[in-house]
Short mmCIF file of C-alpha atoms in Angstrom, two decimals:
data_model
loop_
_atom_site.label_atom_id
_atom_site.label_comp_id
_atom_site.label_asym_id
_atom_site.label_seq_id
_atom_site.Cartn_x
_atom_site.Cartn_y
_atom_site.Cartn_z
CA MET A 1 39.73 -18.75 -112.18
CA PRO A 2 42.91 -18.84 -110.11
CA ALA A 3 44.64 -15.48 -109.61
CA ARG A 4 47.86 -16.89 -111.07
CA THR A 5 46.12 -17.90 -114.31
CA LEU A 6 44.41 -14.54 -114.71
CA HIS A 7 47.58 -12.54 -113.96
CA PHE A 8 49.73 -14.41 -116.44
CA LEU A 9 47.06 -14.48 -119.13
CA LEU A 10 46.62 -10.71 -118.97
CA ALA A 11 50.25 -9.70 -118.41
CA HIS A 12 52.38 -12.28 -120.21
CA GLY A 13 50.30 -14.82 -122.08
CA ALA A 14 48.98 -18.23 -121.17
CA SER A 15 52.34 -20.04 -121.30
CA ALA A 16 54.14 -17.67 -118.90
CA PRO A 17 53.54 -19.61 -115.65
CA PHE A 18 55.71 -22.36 -117.10
CA SER A 19 58.57 -20.09 -118.20
CA LEU A 20 58.47 -17.70 -115.21
CA LEU A 21 58.39 -20.33 -112.47
CA GLY A 22 59.75 -18.10 -109.69
CA LEU A 23 57.04 -15.50 -110.20
CA ALA A 24 54.37 -18.15 -110.62
CA ARG A 25 55.30 -19.69 -107.26
CA ARG A 26 54.99 -16.29 -105.54
CA ILE A 27 51.55 -15.52 -106.98
CA GLY A 28 49.70 -18.73 -106.25
CA PRO A 29 49.91 -21.66 -103.90
CA GLY A 30 52.43 -24.28 -104.97
CA GLY A 31 54.07 -24.32 -108.34
CA PRO A 32 52.25 -24.27 -111.68
CA LEU A 33 53.58 -27.75 -112.49
CA ALA A 34 52.64 -29.51 -109.24
CA PRO A 35 50.47 -31.43 -109.04
CA PRO A 36 50.49 -32.49 -112.71
CA GLN A 37 46.74 -31.82 -112.81
CA ALA A 38 47.58 -28.10 -112.36
CA VAL A 39 48.77 -27.87 -115.97
CA ILE A 40 45.48 -29.27 -117.24
CA GLU A 41 43.46 -27.00 -114.95
CA HIS A 42 45.41 -23.95 -116.17
CA ALA A 43 44.88 -24.90 -119.81
CA ASP A 44 41.17 -25.53 -119.23
CA ALA A 45 40.71 -22.18 -117.45
CA VAL A 46 42.45 -20.27 -120.25
CA ALA A 47 40.51 -22.10 -122.97
CA ASP A 48 37.19 -21.56 -121.18
CA LEU A 49 37.87 -17.84 -120.77
CA LEU A 50 38.95 -17.30 -124.37
CA LEU A 51 36.18 -19.37 -125.91
CA ALA A 52 33.52 -17.73 -123.73
CA GLY A 53 34.74 -14.34 -124.92
CA LEU A 54 34.73 -15.40 -128.55
CA THR A 55 31.26 -16.94 -128.45
CA ARG A 56 29.82 -13.97 -126.60
CA ARG A 57 31.36 -11.58 -129.10
CA ALA A 58 30.04 -13.64 -132.03
CA ARG A 59 26.48 -13.35 -130.69
CA ALA A 60 26.68 -9.56 -130.38
#
């Protein structure tokens, strides 16, 4: 998981890289909107992390 995705997920929520563009550009390489595939990769990483946590917790 990219450091930018993890930071924003923990500190501000999953949508923060798109509303705090200046900070997002300082944390990771490039901007969170470029290339366009970056938005999909961010969403996939967040969804994978959250769903993995939920399914693991459900099994416990």
